[in-house]
mmCIF file with all atom_site columns, C-alpha atoms in Angstrom:
data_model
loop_
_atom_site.group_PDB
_atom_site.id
_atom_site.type_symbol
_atom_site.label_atom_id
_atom_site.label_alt_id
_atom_site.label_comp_id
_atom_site.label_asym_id
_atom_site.label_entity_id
_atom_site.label_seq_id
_atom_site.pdbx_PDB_ins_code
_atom_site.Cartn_x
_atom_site.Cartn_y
_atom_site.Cartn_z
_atom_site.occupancy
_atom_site.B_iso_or_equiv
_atom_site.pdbx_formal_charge
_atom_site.auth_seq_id
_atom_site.auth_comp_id
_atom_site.auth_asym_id
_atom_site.auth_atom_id
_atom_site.pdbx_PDB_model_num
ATOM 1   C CA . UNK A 1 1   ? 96.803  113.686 104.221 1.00 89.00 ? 1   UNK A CA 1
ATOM 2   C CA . UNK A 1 2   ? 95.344  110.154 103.080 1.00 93.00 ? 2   UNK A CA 1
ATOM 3   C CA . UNK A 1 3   ? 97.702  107.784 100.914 1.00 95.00 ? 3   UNK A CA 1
ATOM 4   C CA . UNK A 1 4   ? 96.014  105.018 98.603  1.00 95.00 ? 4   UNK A CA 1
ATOM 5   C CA . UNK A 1 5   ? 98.537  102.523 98.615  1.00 97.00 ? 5   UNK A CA 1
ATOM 6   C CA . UNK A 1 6   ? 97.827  99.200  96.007  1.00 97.00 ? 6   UNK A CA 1
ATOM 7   C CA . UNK A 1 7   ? 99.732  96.196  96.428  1.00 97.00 ? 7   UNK A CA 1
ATOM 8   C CA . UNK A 1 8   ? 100.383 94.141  93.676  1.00 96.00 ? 8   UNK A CA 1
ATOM 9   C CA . UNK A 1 9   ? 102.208 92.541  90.893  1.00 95.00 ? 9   UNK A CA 1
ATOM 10  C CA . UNK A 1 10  ? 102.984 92.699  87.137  1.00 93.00 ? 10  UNK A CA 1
ATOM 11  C CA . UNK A 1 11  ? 102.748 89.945  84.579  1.00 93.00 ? 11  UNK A CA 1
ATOM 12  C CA . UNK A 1 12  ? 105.649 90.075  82.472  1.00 90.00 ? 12  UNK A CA 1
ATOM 13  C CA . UNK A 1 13  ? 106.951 94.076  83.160  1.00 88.00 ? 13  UNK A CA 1
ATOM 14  C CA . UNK A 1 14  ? 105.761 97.125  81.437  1.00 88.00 ? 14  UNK A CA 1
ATOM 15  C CA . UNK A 1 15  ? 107.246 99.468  79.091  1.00 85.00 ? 15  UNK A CA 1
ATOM 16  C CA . UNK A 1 16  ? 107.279 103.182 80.181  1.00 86.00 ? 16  UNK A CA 1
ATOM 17  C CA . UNK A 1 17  ? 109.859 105.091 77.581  1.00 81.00 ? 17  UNK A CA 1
ATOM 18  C CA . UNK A 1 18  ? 112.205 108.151 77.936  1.00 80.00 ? 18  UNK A CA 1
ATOM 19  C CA . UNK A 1 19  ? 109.485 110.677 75.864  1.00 79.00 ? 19  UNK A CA 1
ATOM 20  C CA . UNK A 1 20  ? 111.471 112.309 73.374  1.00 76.00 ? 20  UNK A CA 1
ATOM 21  C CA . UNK A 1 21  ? 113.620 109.650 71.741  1.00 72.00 ? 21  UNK A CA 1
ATOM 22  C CA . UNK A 1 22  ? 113.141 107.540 68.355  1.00 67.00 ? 22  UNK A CA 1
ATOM 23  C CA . UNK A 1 23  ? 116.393 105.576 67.613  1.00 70.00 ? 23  UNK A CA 1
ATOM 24  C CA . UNK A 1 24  ? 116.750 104.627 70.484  1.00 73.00 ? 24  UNK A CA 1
ATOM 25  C CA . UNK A 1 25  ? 113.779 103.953 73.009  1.00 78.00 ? 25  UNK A CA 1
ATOM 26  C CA . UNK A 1 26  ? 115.016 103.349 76.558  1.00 82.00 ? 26  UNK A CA 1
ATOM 27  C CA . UNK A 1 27  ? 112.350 103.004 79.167  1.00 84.00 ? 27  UNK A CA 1
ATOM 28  C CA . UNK A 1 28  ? 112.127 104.156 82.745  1.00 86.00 ? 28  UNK A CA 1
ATOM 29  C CA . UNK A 1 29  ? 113.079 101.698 85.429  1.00 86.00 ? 29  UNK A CA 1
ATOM 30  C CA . UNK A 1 30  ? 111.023 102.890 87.667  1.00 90.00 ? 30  UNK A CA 1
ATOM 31  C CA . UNK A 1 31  ? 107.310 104.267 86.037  1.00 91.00 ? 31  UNK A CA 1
ATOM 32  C CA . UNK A 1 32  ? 106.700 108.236 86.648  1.00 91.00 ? 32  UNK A CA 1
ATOM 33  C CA . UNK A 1 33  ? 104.011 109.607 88.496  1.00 91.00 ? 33  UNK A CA 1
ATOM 34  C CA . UNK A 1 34  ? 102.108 110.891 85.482  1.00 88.00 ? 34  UNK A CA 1
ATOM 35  C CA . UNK A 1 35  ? 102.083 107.192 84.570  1.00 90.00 ? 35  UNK A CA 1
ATOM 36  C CA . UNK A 1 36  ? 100.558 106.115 87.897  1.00 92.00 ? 36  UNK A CA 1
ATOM 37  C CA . UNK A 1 37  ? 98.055  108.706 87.735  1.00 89.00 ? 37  UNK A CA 1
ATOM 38  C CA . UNK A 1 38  ? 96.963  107.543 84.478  1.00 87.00 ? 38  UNK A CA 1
ATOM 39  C CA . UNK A 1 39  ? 96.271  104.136 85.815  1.00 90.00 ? 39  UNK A CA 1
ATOM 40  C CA . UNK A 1 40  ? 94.082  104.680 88.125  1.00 90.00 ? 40  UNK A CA 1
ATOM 41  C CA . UNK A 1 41  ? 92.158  107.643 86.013  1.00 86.00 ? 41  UNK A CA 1
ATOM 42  C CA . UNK A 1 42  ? 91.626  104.325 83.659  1.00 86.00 ? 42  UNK A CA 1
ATOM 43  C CA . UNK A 1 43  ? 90.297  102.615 86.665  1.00 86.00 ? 43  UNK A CA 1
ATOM 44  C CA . UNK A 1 44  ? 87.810  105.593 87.079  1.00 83.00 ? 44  UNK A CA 1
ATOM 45  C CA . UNK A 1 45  ? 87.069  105.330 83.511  1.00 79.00 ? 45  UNK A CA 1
ATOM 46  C CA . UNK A 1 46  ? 88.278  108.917 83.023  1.00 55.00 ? 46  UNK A CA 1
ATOM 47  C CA . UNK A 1 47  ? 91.323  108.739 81.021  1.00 46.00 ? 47  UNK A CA 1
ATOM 48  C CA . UNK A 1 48  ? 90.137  110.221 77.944  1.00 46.00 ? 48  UNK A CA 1
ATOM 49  C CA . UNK A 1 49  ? 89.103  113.257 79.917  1.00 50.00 ? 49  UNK A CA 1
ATOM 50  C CA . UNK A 1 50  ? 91.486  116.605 80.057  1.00 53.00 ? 50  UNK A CA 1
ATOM 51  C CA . UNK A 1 51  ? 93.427  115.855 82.930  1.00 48.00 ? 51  UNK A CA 1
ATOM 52  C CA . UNK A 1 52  ? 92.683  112.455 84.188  1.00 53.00 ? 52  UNK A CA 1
ATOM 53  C CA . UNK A 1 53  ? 88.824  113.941 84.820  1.00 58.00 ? 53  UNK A CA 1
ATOM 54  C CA . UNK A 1 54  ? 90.175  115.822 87.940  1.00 67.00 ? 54  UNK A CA 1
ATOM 55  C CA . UNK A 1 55  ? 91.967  113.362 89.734  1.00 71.00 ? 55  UNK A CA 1
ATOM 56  C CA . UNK A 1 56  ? 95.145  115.531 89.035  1.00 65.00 ? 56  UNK A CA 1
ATOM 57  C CA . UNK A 1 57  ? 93.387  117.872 92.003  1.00 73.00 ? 57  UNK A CA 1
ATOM 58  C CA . UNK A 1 58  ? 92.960  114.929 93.836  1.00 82.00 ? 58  UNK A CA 1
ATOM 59  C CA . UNK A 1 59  ? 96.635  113.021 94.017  1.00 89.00 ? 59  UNK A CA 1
ATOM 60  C CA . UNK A 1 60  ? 99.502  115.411 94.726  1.00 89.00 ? 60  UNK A CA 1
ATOM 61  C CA . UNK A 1 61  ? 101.925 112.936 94.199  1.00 91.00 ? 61  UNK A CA 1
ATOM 62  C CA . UNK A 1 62  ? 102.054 109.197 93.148  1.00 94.00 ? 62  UNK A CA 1
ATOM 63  C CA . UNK A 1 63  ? 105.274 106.890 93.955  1.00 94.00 ? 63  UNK A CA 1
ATOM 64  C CA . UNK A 1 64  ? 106.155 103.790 93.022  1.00 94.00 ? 64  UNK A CA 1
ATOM 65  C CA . UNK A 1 65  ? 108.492 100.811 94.771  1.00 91.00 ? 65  UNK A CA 1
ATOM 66  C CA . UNK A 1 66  ? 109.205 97.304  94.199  1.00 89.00 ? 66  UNK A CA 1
ATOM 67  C CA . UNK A 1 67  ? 108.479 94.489  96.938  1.00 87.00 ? 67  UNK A CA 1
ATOM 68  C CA . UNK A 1 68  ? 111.078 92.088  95.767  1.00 78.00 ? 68  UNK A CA 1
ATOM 69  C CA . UNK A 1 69  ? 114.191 91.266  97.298  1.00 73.00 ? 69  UNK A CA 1
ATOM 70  C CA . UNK A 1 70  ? 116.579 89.583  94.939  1.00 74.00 ? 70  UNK A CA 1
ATOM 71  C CA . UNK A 1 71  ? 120.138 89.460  96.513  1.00 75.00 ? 71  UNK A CA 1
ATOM 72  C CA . UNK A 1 72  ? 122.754 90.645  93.679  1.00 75.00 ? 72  UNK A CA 1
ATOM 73  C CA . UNK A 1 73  ? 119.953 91.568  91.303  1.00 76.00 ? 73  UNK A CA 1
ATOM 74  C CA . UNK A 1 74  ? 120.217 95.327  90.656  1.00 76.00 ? 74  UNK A CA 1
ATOM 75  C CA . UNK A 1 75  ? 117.123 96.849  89.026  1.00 75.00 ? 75  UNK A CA 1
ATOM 76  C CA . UNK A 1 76  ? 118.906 98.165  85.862  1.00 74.00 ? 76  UNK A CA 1
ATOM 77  C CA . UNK A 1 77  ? 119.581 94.243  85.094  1.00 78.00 ? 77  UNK A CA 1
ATOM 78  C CA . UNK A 1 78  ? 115.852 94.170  84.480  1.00 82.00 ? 78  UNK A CA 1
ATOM 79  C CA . UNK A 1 79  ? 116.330 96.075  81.811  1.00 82.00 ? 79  UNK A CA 1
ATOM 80  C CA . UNK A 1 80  ? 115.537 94.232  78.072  1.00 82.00 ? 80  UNK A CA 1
ATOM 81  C CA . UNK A 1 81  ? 115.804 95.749  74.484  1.00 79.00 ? 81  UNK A CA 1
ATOM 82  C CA . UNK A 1 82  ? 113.831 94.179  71.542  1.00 78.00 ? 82  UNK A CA 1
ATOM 83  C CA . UNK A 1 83  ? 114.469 95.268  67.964  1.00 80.00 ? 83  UNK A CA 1
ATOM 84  C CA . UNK A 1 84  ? 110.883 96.621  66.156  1.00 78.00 ? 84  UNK A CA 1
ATOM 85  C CA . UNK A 1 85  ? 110.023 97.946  63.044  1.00 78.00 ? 85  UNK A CA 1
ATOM 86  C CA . UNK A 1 86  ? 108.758 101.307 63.386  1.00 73.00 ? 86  UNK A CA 1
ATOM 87  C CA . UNK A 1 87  ? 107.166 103.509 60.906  1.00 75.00 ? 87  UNK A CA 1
ATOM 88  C CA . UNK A 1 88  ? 109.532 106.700 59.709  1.00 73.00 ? 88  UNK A CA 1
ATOM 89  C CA . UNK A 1 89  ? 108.216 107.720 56.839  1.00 73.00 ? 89  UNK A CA 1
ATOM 90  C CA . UNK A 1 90  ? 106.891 110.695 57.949  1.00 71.00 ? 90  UNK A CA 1
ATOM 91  C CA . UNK A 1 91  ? 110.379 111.727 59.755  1.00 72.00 ? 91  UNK A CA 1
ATOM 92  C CA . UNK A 1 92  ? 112.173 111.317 55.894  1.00 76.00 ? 92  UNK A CA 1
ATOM 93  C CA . UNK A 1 93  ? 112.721 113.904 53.533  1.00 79.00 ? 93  UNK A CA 1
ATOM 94  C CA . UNK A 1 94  ? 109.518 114.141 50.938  1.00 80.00 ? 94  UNK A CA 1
ATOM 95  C CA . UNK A 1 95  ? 111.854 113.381 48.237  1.00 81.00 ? 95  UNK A CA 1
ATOM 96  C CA . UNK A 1 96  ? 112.705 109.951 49.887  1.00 78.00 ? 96  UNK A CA 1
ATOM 97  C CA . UNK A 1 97  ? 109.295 108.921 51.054  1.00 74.00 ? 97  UNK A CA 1
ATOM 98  C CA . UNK A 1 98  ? 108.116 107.146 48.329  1.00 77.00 ? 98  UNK A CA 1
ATOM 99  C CA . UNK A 1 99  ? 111.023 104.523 48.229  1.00 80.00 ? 99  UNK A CA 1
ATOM 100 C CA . UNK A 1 100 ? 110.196 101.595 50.136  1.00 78.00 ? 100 UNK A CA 1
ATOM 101 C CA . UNK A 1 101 ? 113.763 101.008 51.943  1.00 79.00 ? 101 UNK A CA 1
ATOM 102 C CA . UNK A 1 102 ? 112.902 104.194 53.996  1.00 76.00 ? 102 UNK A CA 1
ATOM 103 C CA . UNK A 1 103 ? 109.999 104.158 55.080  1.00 79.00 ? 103 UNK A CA 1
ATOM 104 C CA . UNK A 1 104 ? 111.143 101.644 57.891  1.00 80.00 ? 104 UNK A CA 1
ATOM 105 C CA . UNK A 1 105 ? 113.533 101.053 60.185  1.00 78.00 ? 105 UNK A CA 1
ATOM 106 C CA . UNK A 1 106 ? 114.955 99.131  62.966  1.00 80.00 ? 106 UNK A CA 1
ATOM 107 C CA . UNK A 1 107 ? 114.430 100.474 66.330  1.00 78.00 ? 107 UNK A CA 1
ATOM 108 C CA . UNK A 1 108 ? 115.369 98.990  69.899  1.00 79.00 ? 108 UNK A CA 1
ATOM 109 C CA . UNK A 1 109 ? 112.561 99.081  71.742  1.00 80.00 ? 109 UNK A CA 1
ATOM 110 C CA . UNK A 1 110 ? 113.427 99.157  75.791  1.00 82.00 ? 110 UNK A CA 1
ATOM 111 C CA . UNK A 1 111 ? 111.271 97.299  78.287  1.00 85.00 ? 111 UNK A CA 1
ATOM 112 C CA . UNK A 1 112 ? 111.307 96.217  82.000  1.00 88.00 ? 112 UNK A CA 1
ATOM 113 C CA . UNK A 1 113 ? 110.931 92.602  81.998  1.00 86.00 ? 113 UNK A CA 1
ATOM 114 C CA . UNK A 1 114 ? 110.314 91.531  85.731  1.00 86.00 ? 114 UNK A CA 1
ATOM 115 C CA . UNK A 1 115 ? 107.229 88.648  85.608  1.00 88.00 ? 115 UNK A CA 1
ATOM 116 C CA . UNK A 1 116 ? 105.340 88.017  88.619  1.00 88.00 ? 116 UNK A CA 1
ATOM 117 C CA . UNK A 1 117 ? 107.166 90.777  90.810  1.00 90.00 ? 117 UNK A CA 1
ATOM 118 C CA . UNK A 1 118 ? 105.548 92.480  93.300  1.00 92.00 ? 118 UNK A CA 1
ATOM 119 C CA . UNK A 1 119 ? 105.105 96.048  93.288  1.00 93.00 ? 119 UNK A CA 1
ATOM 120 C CA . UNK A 1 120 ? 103.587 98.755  95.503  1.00 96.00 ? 120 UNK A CA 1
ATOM 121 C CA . UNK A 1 121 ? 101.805 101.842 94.516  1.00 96.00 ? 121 UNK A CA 1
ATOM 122 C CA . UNK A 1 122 ? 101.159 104.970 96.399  1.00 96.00 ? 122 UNK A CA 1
ATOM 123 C CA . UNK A 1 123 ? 98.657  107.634 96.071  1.00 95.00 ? 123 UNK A CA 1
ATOM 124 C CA . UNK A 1 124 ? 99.249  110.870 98.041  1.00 94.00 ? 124 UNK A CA 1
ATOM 125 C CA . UNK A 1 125 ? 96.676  113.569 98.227  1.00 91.00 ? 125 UNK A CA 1
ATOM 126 C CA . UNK A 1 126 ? 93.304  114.315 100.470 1.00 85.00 ? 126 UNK A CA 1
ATOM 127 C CA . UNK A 1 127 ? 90.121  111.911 100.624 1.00 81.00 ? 127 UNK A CA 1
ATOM 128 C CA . UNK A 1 128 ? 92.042  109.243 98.827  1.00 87.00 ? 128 UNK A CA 1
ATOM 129 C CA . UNK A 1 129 ? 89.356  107.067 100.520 1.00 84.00 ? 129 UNK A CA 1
ATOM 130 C CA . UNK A 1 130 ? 86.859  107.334 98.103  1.00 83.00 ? 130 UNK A CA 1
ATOM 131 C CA . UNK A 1 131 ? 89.161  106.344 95.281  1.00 87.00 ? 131 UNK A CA 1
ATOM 132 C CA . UNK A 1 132 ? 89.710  102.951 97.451  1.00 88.00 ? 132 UNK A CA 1
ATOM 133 C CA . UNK A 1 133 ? 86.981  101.016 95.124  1.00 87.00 ? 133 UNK A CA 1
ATOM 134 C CA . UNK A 1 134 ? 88.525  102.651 92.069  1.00 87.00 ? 134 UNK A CA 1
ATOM 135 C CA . UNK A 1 135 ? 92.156  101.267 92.689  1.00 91.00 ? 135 UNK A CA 1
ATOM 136 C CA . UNK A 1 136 ? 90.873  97.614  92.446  1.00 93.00 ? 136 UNK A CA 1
ATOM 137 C CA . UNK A 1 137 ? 90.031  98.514  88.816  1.00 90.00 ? 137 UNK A CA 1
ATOM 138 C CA . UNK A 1 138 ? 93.935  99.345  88.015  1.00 93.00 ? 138 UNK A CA 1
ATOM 139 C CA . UNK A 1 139 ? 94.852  96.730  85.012  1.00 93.00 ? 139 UNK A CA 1
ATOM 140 C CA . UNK A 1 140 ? 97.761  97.906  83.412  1.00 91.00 ? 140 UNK A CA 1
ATOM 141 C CA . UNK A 1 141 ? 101.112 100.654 84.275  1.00 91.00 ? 141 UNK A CA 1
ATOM 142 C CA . UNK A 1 142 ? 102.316 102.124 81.139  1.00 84.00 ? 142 UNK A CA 1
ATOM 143 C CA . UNK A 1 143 ? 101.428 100.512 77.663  1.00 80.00 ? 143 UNK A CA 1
ATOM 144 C CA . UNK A 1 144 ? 98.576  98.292  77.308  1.00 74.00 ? 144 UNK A CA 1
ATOM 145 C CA . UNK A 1 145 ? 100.511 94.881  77.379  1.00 80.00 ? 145 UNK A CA 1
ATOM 146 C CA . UNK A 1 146 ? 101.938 96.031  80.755  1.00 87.00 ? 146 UNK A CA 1
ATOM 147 C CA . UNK A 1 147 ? 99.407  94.295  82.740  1.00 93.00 ? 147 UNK A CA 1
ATOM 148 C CA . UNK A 1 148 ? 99.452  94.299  86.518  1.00 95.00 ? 148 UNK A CA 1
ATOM 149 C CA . UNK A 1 149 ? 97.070  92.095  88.809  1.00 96.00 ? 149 UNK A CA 1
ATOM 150 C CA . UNK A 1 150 ? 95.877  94.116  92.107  1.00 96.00 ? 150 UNK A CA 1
ATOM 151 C CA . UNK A 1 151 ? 95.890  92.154  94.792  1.00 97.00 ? 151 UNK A CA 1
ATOM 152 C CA . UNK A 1 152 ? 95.663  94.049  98.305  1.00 97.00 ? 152 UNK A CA 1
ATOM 153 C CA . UNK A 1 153 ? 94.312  97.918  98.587  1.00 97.00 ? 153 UNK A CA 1
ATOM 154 C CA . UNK A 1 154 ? 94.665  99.925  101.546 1.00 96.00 ? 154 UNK A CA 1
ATOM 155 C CA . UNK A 1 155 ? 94.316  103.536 103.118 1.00 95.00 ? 155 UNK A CA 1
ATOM 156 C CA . UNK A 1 156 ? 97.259  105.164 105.777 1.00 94.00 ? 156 UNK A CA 1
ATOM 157 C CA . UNK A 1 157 ? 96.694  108.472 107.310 1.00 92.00 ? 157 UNK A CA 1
ATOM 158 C CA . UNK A 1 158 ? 100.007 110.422 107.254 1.00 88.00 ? 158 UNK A CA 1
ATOM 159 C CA . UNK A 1 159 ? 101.291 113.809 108.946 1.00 84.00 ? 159 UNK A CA 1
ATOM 160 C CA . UNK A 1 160 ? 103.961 115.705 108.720 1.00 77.00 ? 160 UNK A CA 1
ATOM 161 C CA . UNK A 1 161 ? 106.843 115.338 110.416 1.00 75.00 ? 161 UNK A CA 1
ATOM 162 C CA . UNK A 1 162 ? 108.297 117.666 113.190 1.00 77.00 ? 162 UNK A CA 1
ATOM 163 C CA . UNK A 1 163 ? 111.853 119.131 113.239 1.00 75.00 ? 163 UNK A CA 1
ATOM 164 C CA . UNK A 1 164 ? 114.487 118.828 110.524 1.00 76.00 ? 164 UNK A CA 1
ATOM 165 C CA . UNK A 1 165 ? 115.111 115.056 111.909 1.00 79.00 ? 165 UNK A CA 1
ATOM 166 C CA . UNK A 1 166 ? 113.630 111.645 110.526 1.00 72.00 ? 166 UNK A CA 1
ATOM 167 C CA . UNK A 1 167 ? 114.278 108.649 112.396 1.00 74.00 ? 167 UNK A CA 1
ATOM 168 C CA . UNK A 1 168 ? 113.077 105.338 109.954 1.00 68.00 ? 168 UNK A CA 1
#
């Protein structure tokens, strides 16, 4: 098994949220593999394809780490809310949707504010080498204001370990 793994960093954060929720949107510390997978299928220029254009057959798994060691800083302290207006009119009743005081409403909007940090991405899956010129193309994790600067790509051949053990 091959693992892409893209070194980098983000310029202000990203915003990944909890799917599901609208009074209260609280994002992921961490971004999910789906998430990953989608950046680099927008680096191969296939994200409007079913499936990320087959690269779902491709990665079996995608991880995600940060390379910054802050002493005392625990990632949930990254953690910002920002009150947005949002659009609700069509979760009103019909009877209400005409009146102007509903059709908004204040929502807190979570993101992950953590400018300049670095961050490391990793790819698992077989021939992961030919998607080493498509990794350099990753702009953005999550929402398109979550912008991320590449700045080393690599491949690592990896096995499987033997016995129940793991030394690291």
């Amino acid at each position: 098994m091959e693992v892409l793994v893209v070194r980098g960093r983000f310029h202000w954060g990203f915003a990944v949220r909890v799917p599901g929720q609208s009074a209260m949107q609280t994002p992921f510390l961490f971004p999910p593999p789906g998430t990953l997978i989608g950046a680099l299928a927008r680096a191969a220029g296939s994200a409007d394809a079913d499936h990320y254009g087959g690269l779902e057959r491709e990665v079996r798994w995608a991880a995600f780490g940060y390379e910054e060691e802050i002493p005392g800083l625990p990632v949930a302290s990254l953690v910002s809310g920002d009150i947005t207006r949002h659009l609700v009119a069509p979760d009103v009743r019909k009877e209400y949707r005409k009146e102007e005081q509903y059709k908004f409403a204040a929502v807190p909007t979570g993101r992950v504010y953590a400018p300049a940090f670095r961050a490391v991405l990793f790819y698992f899956g077989e021939r992961m080498s030919r998607l080493r010129d498509v990794a350099w193309g990753i702009f953005r994790i999550g929402n398109k204001e979550s912008l991320f600067e590449v700045r080393e790509v690599e491949i690592c051949r990896v096995s499987k370990a033997a016995g129940s053990e793991v030394e690291t």
